[in-house]
């Protein structure tokens, strides 16, 4: 399955690549770029088979995202983020799945998960309001996952509110135009979302704690180990794969650019041992990032397939591997860009777009290293981090 998707991406490579500057100019994926993603099948890789999905191995999904992001960062980013949402929807109420995919199995679901909304409990569900940033690919989606905090019935927030993921149809939220003006990943169309007192029935709500501890997958009775991989592995996987794929694309453009280049000193790159050493080191670092990311996904899958619990310590180590993969790859991109000369930064050279996209992807909250590295080190020392920020997204 995964091989077929990667082969479809390869067949559509020129089509995806040529949309890159158009995506950036439009501030979102063009219709042609979105159509290419649909036809490649990457968004359905983690979707349940009963709704036309593939239930693919997480590693295969990451490999497909890597391939797309190497062609265009924005298209790969949308594939990585929107492509994870069917994984979570597989854990949701079957009636909700039918409502979304029954009419069209290619329906896309947006996010963000950040708990920026307030959910006030009422009979049968919640009244929900808030504003969120960074809803990638949202113009091409008809439903959305939004993070919220549970308020008291009078609307006030308790000191430690429960976090929820709430699912809303397109009619219940507003996409804020002109809210995505950034230096990188411009083509992702990661716009703001506004919800004003929408009613969300309880059947369209997933408690975040049940995602983190695996309860949601067990309660759904899912047999495929893909759905028992921890949320803290599955959700960041597509994002980090996009960043590493962008780095691979940057390296590919760097090699093509340097192959026949002569420096201002008159030295050809192929005769400059220092430039060649930098290329070799960067290529090795980017390759190591790919290997670490894919190996971590496979290890998590193998653990749950064997019936083992993925402990907090192991999850923290997994997050460490994801975060470091992204940082390692982007540092390598910086090394080769710094040796590409001023012409690499011209608007007509794709390398500058890959460089900007890589840094924008690294700025995502899941790639913040401090708490993740701190928590993983405590775990390896046999110590448990205290409740609070060190446990976020682990």
Tab-separated table of C-alpha atoms in Angstrom:
chain	number	residue	atom	x	y	z
A	1	UNK	CA	0.000	0.000	0.000
A	2	UNK	CA	2.647	2.478	1.028
A	3	UNK	CA	4.790	1.581	-1.976
A	4	UNK	CA	1.830	2.201	-4.275
A	5	UNK	CA	1.293	5.672	-2.816
A	6	UNK	CA	4.990	6.559	-3.100
A	7	UNK	CA	4.933	5.317	-6.697
A	8	UNK	CA	1.877	7.486	-7.371
A	9	UNK	CA	3.719	10.465	-5.860
A	10	UNK	CA	6.691	9.752	-8.117
A	11	UNK	CA	4.423	9.599	-11.170
A	12	UNK	CA	2.887	12.960	-10.190
A	13	UNK	CA	6.230	14.563	-9.258
A	14	UNK	CA	6.356	17.116	-12.055
A	15	UNK	CA	2.747	18.055	-11.431
A	16	UNK	CA	3.334	18.587	-7.686
A	17	UNK	CA	6.637	20.398	-8.217
A	18	UNK	CA	5.246	22.897	-10.707
A	19	UNK	CA	2.462	23.922	-8.312
A	20	UNK	CA	4.948	24.976	-5.609
A	21	UNK	CA	5.351	28.651	-6.627
A	22	UNK	CA	1.631	28.841	-7.395
A	23	UNK	CA	0.739	27.523	-3.952
A	24	UNK	CA	2.995	30.147	-2.409
A	25	UNK	CA	1.496	32.949	-4.491
A	26	UNK	CA	-2.052	31.855	-3.625
A	27	UNK	CA	-1.318	31.463	0.090
A	28	UNK	CA	-2.878	27.999	-0.004
A	29	UNK	CA	-2.725	24.828	-2.043
A	30	UNK	CA	-4.079	25.323	-5.521
A	31	UNK	CA	-6.923	23.129	-6.668
A	32	UNK	CA	-4.453	21.247	-8.842
A	33	UNK	CA	-2.109	20.564	-5.907
A	34	UNK	CA	-4.999	19.357	-3.736
A	35	UNK	CA	-6.241	17.147	-6.582
A	36	UNK	CA	-2.789	15.580	-6.881
A	37	UNK	CA	-2.827	14.709	-3.175
A	38	UNK	CA	-6.279	13.147	-3.461
A	39	UNK	CA	-5.267	11.068	-6.451
A	40	UNK	CA	-2.034	9.844	-4.842
A	41	UNK	CA	-4.087	8.534	-1.921
A	42	UNK	CA	-1.830	9.799	0.878
A	43	UNK	CA	-4.712	11.336	2.874
A	44	UNK	CA	-6.484	7.948	2.972
A	45	UNK	CA	-3.458	5.963	4.130
A	46	UNK	CA	-4.473	5.998	7.831
A	47	UNK	CA	-8.230	5.951	7.104
A	48	UNK	CA	-10.277	2.855	8.074
A	49	UNK	CA	-10.766	0.311	5.310
A	50	UNK	CA	-14.522	0.350	5.740
A	51	UNK	CA	-14.432	3.978	4.618
A	52	UNK	CA	-12.134	3.465	1.651
A	53	UNK	CA	-8.861	3.800	3.550
A	54	UNK	CA	-5.720	1.699	3.579
A	55	UNK	CA	-5.005	1.326	7.340
A	56	UNK	CA	-1.337	1.584	6.393
A	57	UNK	CA	1.671	1.187	8.657
A	58	UNK	CA	2.653	4.596	10.134
A	59	UNK	CA	6.109	4.208	8.608
A	60	UNK	CA	4.575	3.920	5.140
A	61	UNK	CA	2.578	7.084	5.741
A	62	UNK	CA	5.726	8.937	6.788
A	63	UNK	CA	7.576	7.704	3.698
A	64	UNK	CA	4.829	9.096	1.471
A	65	UNK	CA	4.918	12.475	3.239
A	66	UNK	CA	8.710	12.579	2.909
A	67	UNK	CA	8.411	12.013	-0.825
A	68	UNK	CA	5.819	14.757	-1.296
A	69	UNK	CA	7.616	17.334	0.878
A	70	UNK	CA	10.829	16.815	-1.116
A	71	UNK	CA	8.875	18.081	-4.149
A	72	UNK	CA	7.089	20.961	-2.406
A	73	UNK	CA	7.178	21.810	1.279
A	74	UNK	CA	3.644	23.185	1.478
A	75	UNK	CA	2.065	20.206	-0.261
A	76	UNK	CA	4.032	17.822	1.953
A	77	UNK	CA	3.045	19.751	5.069
A	78	UNK	CA	-0.667	19.547	4.241
A	79	UNK	CA	-0.291	15.846	3.439
A	80	UNK	CA	1.403	15.267	6.804
A	81	UNK	CA	-1.131	17.165	8.898
A	82	UNK	CA	-4.422	16.462	7.121
A	83	UNK	CA	-3.274	12.880	6.547
A	84	UNK	CA	-3.093	12.191	10.297
A	85	UNK	CA	-6.685	13.252	10.971
A	86	UNK	CA	-8.259	10.042	9.562
A	87	UNK	CA	-6.162	8.150	12.130
A	88	UNK	CA	-7.925	9.979	14.960
A	89	UNK	CA	-11.324	9.831	13.268
A	90	UNK	CA	-10.964	6.025	13.241
A	91	UNK	CA	-11.188	6.235	17.056
A	92	UNK	CA	-14.368	8.328	16.985
A	93	UNK	CA	-18.053	7.375	17.067
A	94	UNK	CA	-18.936	5.205	14.007
A	95	UNK	CA	-21.942	7.426	13.285
A	96	UNK	CA	-19.613	10.423	13.024
A	97	UNK	CA	-17.323	8.536	10.656
A	98	UNK	CA	-20.321	7.722	8.486
A	99	UNK	CA	-21.477	11.337	8.497
A	100	UNK	CA	-18.058	12.460	7.270
A	101	UNK	CA	-17.051	9.720	4.848
A	102	UNK	CA	-20.415	8.240	3.903
A	103	UNK	CA	-21.150	10.902	1.273
A	104	UNK	CA	-17.532	11.055	0.044
A	105	UNK	CA	-14.592	8.925	1.170
A	106	UNK	CA	-12.212	11.672	0.039
A	107	UNK	CA	-13.582	14.203	2.536
A	108	UNK	CA	-10.745	15.948	4.352
A	109	UNK	CA	-10.669	16.987	8.007
A	110	UNK	CA	-8.695	19.988	9.284
A	111	UNK	CA	-7.482	20.932	12.775
A	112	UNK	CA	-5.813	22.594	15.055
A	113	UNK	CA	-5.700	20.662	18.292
A	114	UNK	CA	-4.471	23.513	20.508
A	115	UNK	CA	-7.016	23.885	23.355
A	116	UNK	CA	-7.909	27.493	22.532
A	117	UNK	CA	-11.689	27.018	22.682
A	118	UNK	CA	-14.045	26.933	25.651
A	119	UNK	CA	-16.632	24.137	25.811
A	120	UNK	CA	-19.548	24.818	28.135
A	121	UNK	CA	-21.436	21.594	29.055
A	122	UNK	CA	-25.172	21.432	28.354
A	123	UNK	CA	-27.620	18.558	27.929
A	124	UNK	CA	-26.366	16.291	25.140
A	125	UNK	CA	-23.068	18.048	24.499
A	126	UNK	CA	-21.361	21.427	24.648
A	127	UNK	CA	-21.703	24.989	23.466
A	128	UNK	CA	-18.326	25.818	21.994
A	129	UNK	CA	-16.534	29.073	21.144
A	130	UNK	CA	-12.996	30.207	20.386
A	131	UNK	CA	-10.382	31.285	17.889
A	132	UNK	CA	-7.499	29.152	16.648
A	133	UNK	CA	-4.467	29.752	14.464
A	134	UNK	CA	-2.651	27.468	12.037
A	135	UNK	CA	-5.391	25.383	10.384
A	136	UNK	CA	-3.280	23.907	7.588
A	137	UNK	CA	-5.019	23.002	4.333
A	138	UNK	CA	-8.286	24.209	5.787
A	139	UNK	CA	-9.703	25.609	2.523
A	140	UNK	CA	-9.865	22.069	1.157
A	141	UNK	CA	-11.504	20.512	4.247
A	142	UNK	CA	-15.191	20.085	5.112
A	143	UNK	CA	-14.835	19.112	8.801
A	144	UNK	CA	-12.444	20.099	11.565
A	145	UNK	CA	-10.945	18.868	14.856
A	146	UNK	CA	-10.640	21.711	17.366
A	147	UNK	CA	-9.071	21.657	20.814
A	148	UNK	CA	-11.074	22.972	23.733
A	149	UNK	CA	-11.138	23.210	27.517
A	150	UNK	CA	-14.199	22.232	29.538
A	151	UNK	CA	-15.711	25.153	31.429
A	152	UNK	CA	-18.116	25.181	34.336
A	153	UNK	CA	-21.805	25.423	33.350
A	154	UNK	CA	-21.599	29.184	33.909
A	155	UNK	CA	-18.710	29.456	31.414
A	156	UNK	CA	-15.833	29.994	33.850
A	157	UNK	CA	-12.738	27.840	33.486
A	158	UNK	CA	-11.566	25.723	36.437
A	159	UNK	CA	-7.920	25.782	37.471
A	160	UNK	CA	-7.108	22.549	35.614
A	161	UNK	CA	-9.785	22.103	32.928
A	162	UNK	CA	-10.186	18.882	30.969
A	163	UNK	CA	-9.032	19.075	27.358
A	164	UNK	CA	-11.231	17.822	24.515
A	165	UNK	CA	-11.062	17.395	20.764
A	166	UNK	CA	-14.370	18.511	19.257
A	167	UNK	CA	-15.433	17.826	15.670
A	168	UNK	CA	-17.405	20.417	13.717
A	169	UNK	CA	-18.806	20.556	10.169
A	170	UNK	CA	-17.851	23.383	7.841
A	171	UNK	CA	-21.117	25.242	8.482
A	172	UNK	CA	-20.243	25.675	12.190
A	173	UNK	CA	-16.943	27.538	11.855
A	174	UNK	CA	-15.469	30.483	9.974
A	175	UNK	CA	-12.168	30.498	8.091
A	176	UNK	CA	-10.546	33.899	8.536
A	177	UNK	CA	-9.183	35.067	5.193
A	178	UNK	CA	-5.914	37.028	5.075
A	179	UNK	CA	-4.829	35.478	8.380
A	180	UNK	CA	-1.847	33.573	6.931
A	181	UNK	CA	1.005	35.915	5.972
A	182	UNK	CA	4.322	34.274	6.822
A	183	UNK	CA	7.823	33.764	5.440
A	184	UNK	CA	7.660	29.988	4.979
A	185	UNK	CA	5.127	27.276	4.177
A	186	UNK	CA	3.045	30.046	2.634
A	187	UNK	CA	1.236	27.569	0.408
A	188	UNK	CA	-0.236	25.625	3.330
A	189	UNK	CA	-3.033	28.162	3.845
A	190	UNK	CA	-2.799	27.658	7.622
A	191	UNK	CA	-5.496	30.203	8.407
A	192	UNK	CA	-7.308	31.184	11.594
A	193	UNK	CA	-10.587	29.540	12.601
A	194	UNK	CA	-13.412	31.144	14.580
A	195	UNK	CA	-16.325	29.374	16.301
A	196	UNK	CA	-19.129	31.342	17.930
A	197	UNK	CA	-21.309	29.373	20.348
A	198	UNK	CA	-21.746	26.265	18.187
A	199	UNK	CA	-23.512	23.248	19.682
A	200	UNK	CA	-21.344	20.127	19.545
A	201	UNK	CA	-23.111	16.882	20.491
A	202	UNK	CA	-21.278	14.523	22.838
A	203	UNK	CA	-20.895	11.964	20.019
A	204	UNK	CA	-18.554	14.401	18.285
A	205	UNK	CA	-16.181	14.794	21.229
A	206	UNK	CA	-13.015	12.849	22.148
A	207	UNK	CA	-11.374	13.470	25.561
A	208	UNK	CA	-7.712	14.223	24.975
A	209	UNK	CA	-6.623	12.034	27.921
A	210	UNK	CA	-8.153	9.019	26.143
A	211	UNK	CA	-6.010	9.703	23.095
A	212	UNK	CA	-2.834	10.038	25.146
A	213	UNK	CA	-3.270	6.890	27.237
A	214	UNK	CA	-4.647	4.739	24.409
A	215	UNK	CA	-8.120	4.303	25.930
A	216	UNK	CA	-9.848	5.679	22.832
A	217	UNK	CA	-8.382	3.001	20.558
A	218	UNK	CA	-9.220	0.211	23.019
A	219	UNK	CA	-12.782	1.419	23.502
A	220	UNK	CA	-13.221	1.582	19.727
A	221	UNK	CA	-12.273	-2.101	19.504
A	222	UNK	CA	-9.700	-1.509	16.773
A	223	UNK	CA	-7.523	-4.494	15.899
A	224	UNK	CA	-4.950	-2.857	13.632
A	225	UNK	CA	-1.833	-1.876	15.642
A	226	UNK	CA	-1.634	1.356	13.627
A	227	UNK	CA	-4.443	2.779	15.767
A	228	UNK	CA	-2.766	1.778	19.031
A	229	UNK	CA	0.436	3.698	18.292
A	230	UNK	CA	0.563	6.531	20.854
A	231	UNK	CA	-0.955	9.847	19.824
A	232	UNK	CA	2.364	11.514	20.676
A	233	UNK	CA	3.994	9.402	17.959
A	234	UNK	CA	1.197	9.510	15.382
A	235	UNK	CA	0.329	13.205	15.422
A	236	UNK	CA	3.888	14.616	15.130
A	237	UNK	CA	4.873	11.962	12.590
A	238	UNK	CA	3.421	13.709	9.550
A	239	UNK	CA	4.749	17.112	10.629
A	240	UNK	CA	8.305	15.940	11.260
A	241	UNK	CA	8.256	13.836	8.091
A	242	UNK	CA	7.358	16.992	6.165
A	243	UNK	CA	10.297	18.896	7.678
A	244	UNK	CA	12.771	16.099	6.928
A	245	UNK	CA	11.314	15.747	3.424
A	246	UNK	CA	11.782	19.484	2.875
A	247	UNK	CA	15.424	19.051	3.895
A	248	UNK	CA	15.768	16.251	1.344
A	249	UNK	CA	14.299	18.539	-1.301
A	250	UNK	CA	16.716	21.324	-0.341
A	251	UNK	CA	19.640	18.918	-0.661
A	252	UNK	CA	18.433	17.756	-4.081
A	253	UNK	CA	18.233	21.354	-5.341
A	254	UNK	CA	21.609	22.162	-3.782
A	255	UNK	CA	23.264	19.274	-5.605
A	256	UNK	CA	21.713	20.274	-8.922
A	257	UNK	CA	22.802	23.872	-8.405
A	258	UNK	CA	26.348	23.091	-7.292
A	259	UNK	CA	27.035	20.440	-9.918
A	260	UNK	CA	28.221	22.901	-12.547
A	261	UNK	CA	28.829	25.966	-10.371
A	262	UNK	CA	32.047	27.964	-10.341
A	263	UNK	CA	32.645	30.195	-7.314
A	264	UNK	CA	33.643	33.855	-7.532
A	265	UNK	CA	37.212	32.743	-6.730
A	266	UNK	CA	37.244	30.756	-9.957
A	267	UNK	CA	37.183	27.401	-8.155
A	268	UNK	CA	34.644	24.894	-9.365
A	269	UNK	CA	32.594	23.275	-6.618
A	270	UNK	CA	33.646	19.825	-7.771
A	271	UNK	CA	37.245	20.864	-7.084
A	272	UNK	CA	36.577	22.454	-3.671
A	273	UNK	CA	37.196	19.873	-0.903
A	274	UNK	CA	35.598	22.113	1.741
A	275	UNK	CA	32.337	22.498	-0.169
A	276	UNK	CA	32.277	18.791	-0.938
A	277	UNK	CA	32.857	17.936	2.722
A	278	UNK	CA	29.920	20.157	3.700
A	279	UNK	CA	27.720	18.426	1.142
A	280	UNK	CA	28.723	15.011	2.446
A	281	UNK	CA	28.121	15.949	6.071
A	282	UNK	CA	24.725	17.508	5.303
A	283	UNK	CA	23.636	14.500	3.273
A	284	UNK	CA	24.611	12.179	6.134
A	285	UNK	CA	22.724	14.272	8.708
A	286	UNK	CA	19.564	14.415	6.611
A	287	UNK	CA	19.772	10.675	5.976
A	288	UNK	CA	20.197	10.058	9.724
A	289	UNK	CA	17.120	12.185	10.407
A	290	UNK	CA	15.039	10.092	8.029
A	291	UNK	CA	16.316	6.857	9.539
A	292	UNK	CA	15.634	7.955	13.125
A	293	UNK	CA	12.115	9.138	12.310
A	294	UNK	CA	11.111	5.975	10.452
A	295	UNK	CA	12.805	3.665	12.956
A	296	UNK	CA	10.902	5.281	15.817
A	297	UNK	CA	7.576	4.797	14.026
A	298	UNK	CA	8.412	1.141	13.386
A	299	UNK	CA	9.498	0.528	16.987
A	300	UNK	CA	6.261	2.014	18.341
A	301	UNK	CA	4.217	-0.100	15.941
A	302	UNK	CA	6.121	-3.269	16.861
A	303	UNK	CA	5.611	-2.644	20.580
A	304	UNK	CA	1.843	-2.295	20.335
A	305	UNK	CA	1.584	-5.130	17.799
A	306	UNK	CA	3.253	-7.391	20.378
A	307	UNK	CA	0.716	-6.301	22.986
A	308	UNK	CA	3.125	-4.225	25.068
A	309	UNK	CA	2.264	-0.965	26.769
A	310	UNK	CA	4.236	2.017	25.520
A	311	UNK	CA	5.437	3.561	28.763
A	312	UNK	CA	5.829	7.281	29.365
A	313	UNK	CA	9.612	6.841	29.282
A	314	UNK	CA	9.430	5.160	25.868
A	315	UNK	CA	7.044	7.802	24.544
A	316	UNK	CA	9.394	10.541	25.739
A	317	UNK	CA	12.336	8.882	23.996
A	318	UNK	CA	10.223	8.628	20.846
A	319	UNK	CA	9.424	12.331	21.004
A	320	UNK	CA	13.134	13.033	21.508
A	321	UNK	CA	13.903	11.150	18.307
A	322	UNK	CA	11.247	13.098	16.386
A	323	UNK	CA	12.376	16.490	17.648
A	324	UNK	CA	16.055	15.825	17.064
A	325	UNK	CA	15.352	14.497	13.562
A	326	UNK	CA	13.796	17.817	12.611
A	327	UNK	CA	16.548	19.936	14.175
A	328	UNK	CA	19.321	17.813	12.703
A	329	UNK	CA	17.845	18.035	9.205
A	330	UNK	CA	17.295	21.800	9.302
A	331	UNK	CA	20.801	22.455	10.668
A	332	UNK	CA	22.129	20.479	7.704
A	333	UNK	CA	20.082	22.626	5.332
A	334	UNK	CA	21.623	25.743	6.902
A	335	UNK	CA	25.106	24.353	6.272
A	336	UNK	CA	24.574	23.807	2.554
A	337	UNK	CA	22.617	27.021	2.001
A	338	UNK	CA	25.444	28.997	3.630
A	339	UNK	CA	27.775	27.533	0.989
A	340	UNK	CA	25.486	28.123	-1.983
A	341	UNK	CA	26.346	31.743	-2.666
A	342	UNK	CA	24.008	34.693	-3.020
A	343	UNK	CA	22.306	33.357	-6.135
A	344	UNK	CA	20.725	30.585	-4.064
A	345	UNK	CA	18.590	33.251	-2.391
A	346	UNK	CA	17.155	34.606	-5.639
A	347	UNK	CA	13.394	34.247	-5.905
A	348	UNK	CA	13.666	32.034	-8.983
A	349	UNK	CA	15.871	29.503	-7.164
A	350	UNK	CA	13.694	26.896	-5.391
A	351	UNK	CA	16.382	26.403	-2.740
A	352	UNK	CA	15.421	29.588	-0.918
A	353	UNK	CA	11.812	28.389	-0.655
A	354	UNK	CA	12.896	25.047	0.790
A	355	UNK	CA	15.139	26.894	3.267
A	356	UNK	CA	12.264	29.146	4.395
A	357	UNK	CA	9.825	26.225	4.561
A	358	UNK	CA	12.239	24.152	6.642
A	359	UNK	CA	12.607	26.870	9.264
A	360	UNK	CA	8.868	27.504	9.381
A	361	UNK	CA	8.258	23.803	9.962
A	362	UNK	CA	10.867	23.696	12.700
A	363	UNK	CA	8.979	26.492	14.497
A	364	UNK	CA	5.946	24.237	15.069
A	365	UNK	CA	5.243	23.614	18.746
A	366	UNK	CA	5.944	19.874	18.482
A	367	UNK	CA	9.555	20.638	17.605
A	368	UNK	CA	10.237	22.714	20.742
A	369	UNK	CA	13.124	20.735	22.253
A	370	UNK	CA	13.371	21.877	25.880
A	371	UNK	CA	10.596	20.009	27.665
A	372	UNK	CA	10.908	16.923	25.450
A	373	UNK	CA	14.639	16.499	26.028
A	374	UNK	CA	14.213	17.237	29.750
A	375	UNK	CA	11.453	14.633	30.138
A	376	UNK	CA	13.294	11.974	28.160
A	377	UNK	CA	16.445	12.446	30.245
A	378	UNK	CA	14.481	12.120	33.492
A	379	UNK	CA	12.878	8.949	32.178
A	380	UNK	CA	16.218	7.382	31.329
A	381	UNK	CA	17.396	8.240	34.832
A	382	UNK	CA	14.457	6.261	36.162
A	383	UNK	CA	12.668	9.408	37.334
A	384	UNK	CA	9.173	10.555	36.466
A	385	UNK	CA	8.656	14.199	35.499
A	386	UNK	CA	6.094	16.045	37.609
A	387	UNK	CA	2.595	16.748	36.264
A	388	UNK	CA	2.502	19.810	34.034
A	389	UNK	CA	4.378	21.124	30.996
A	390	UNK	CA	7.022	18.385	30.906
A	391	UNK	CA	4.293	15.864	30.123
A	392	UNK	CA	2.633	17.885	27.369
A	393	UNK	CA	2.507	16.062	24.013
A	394	UNK	CA	4.228	12.984	25.482
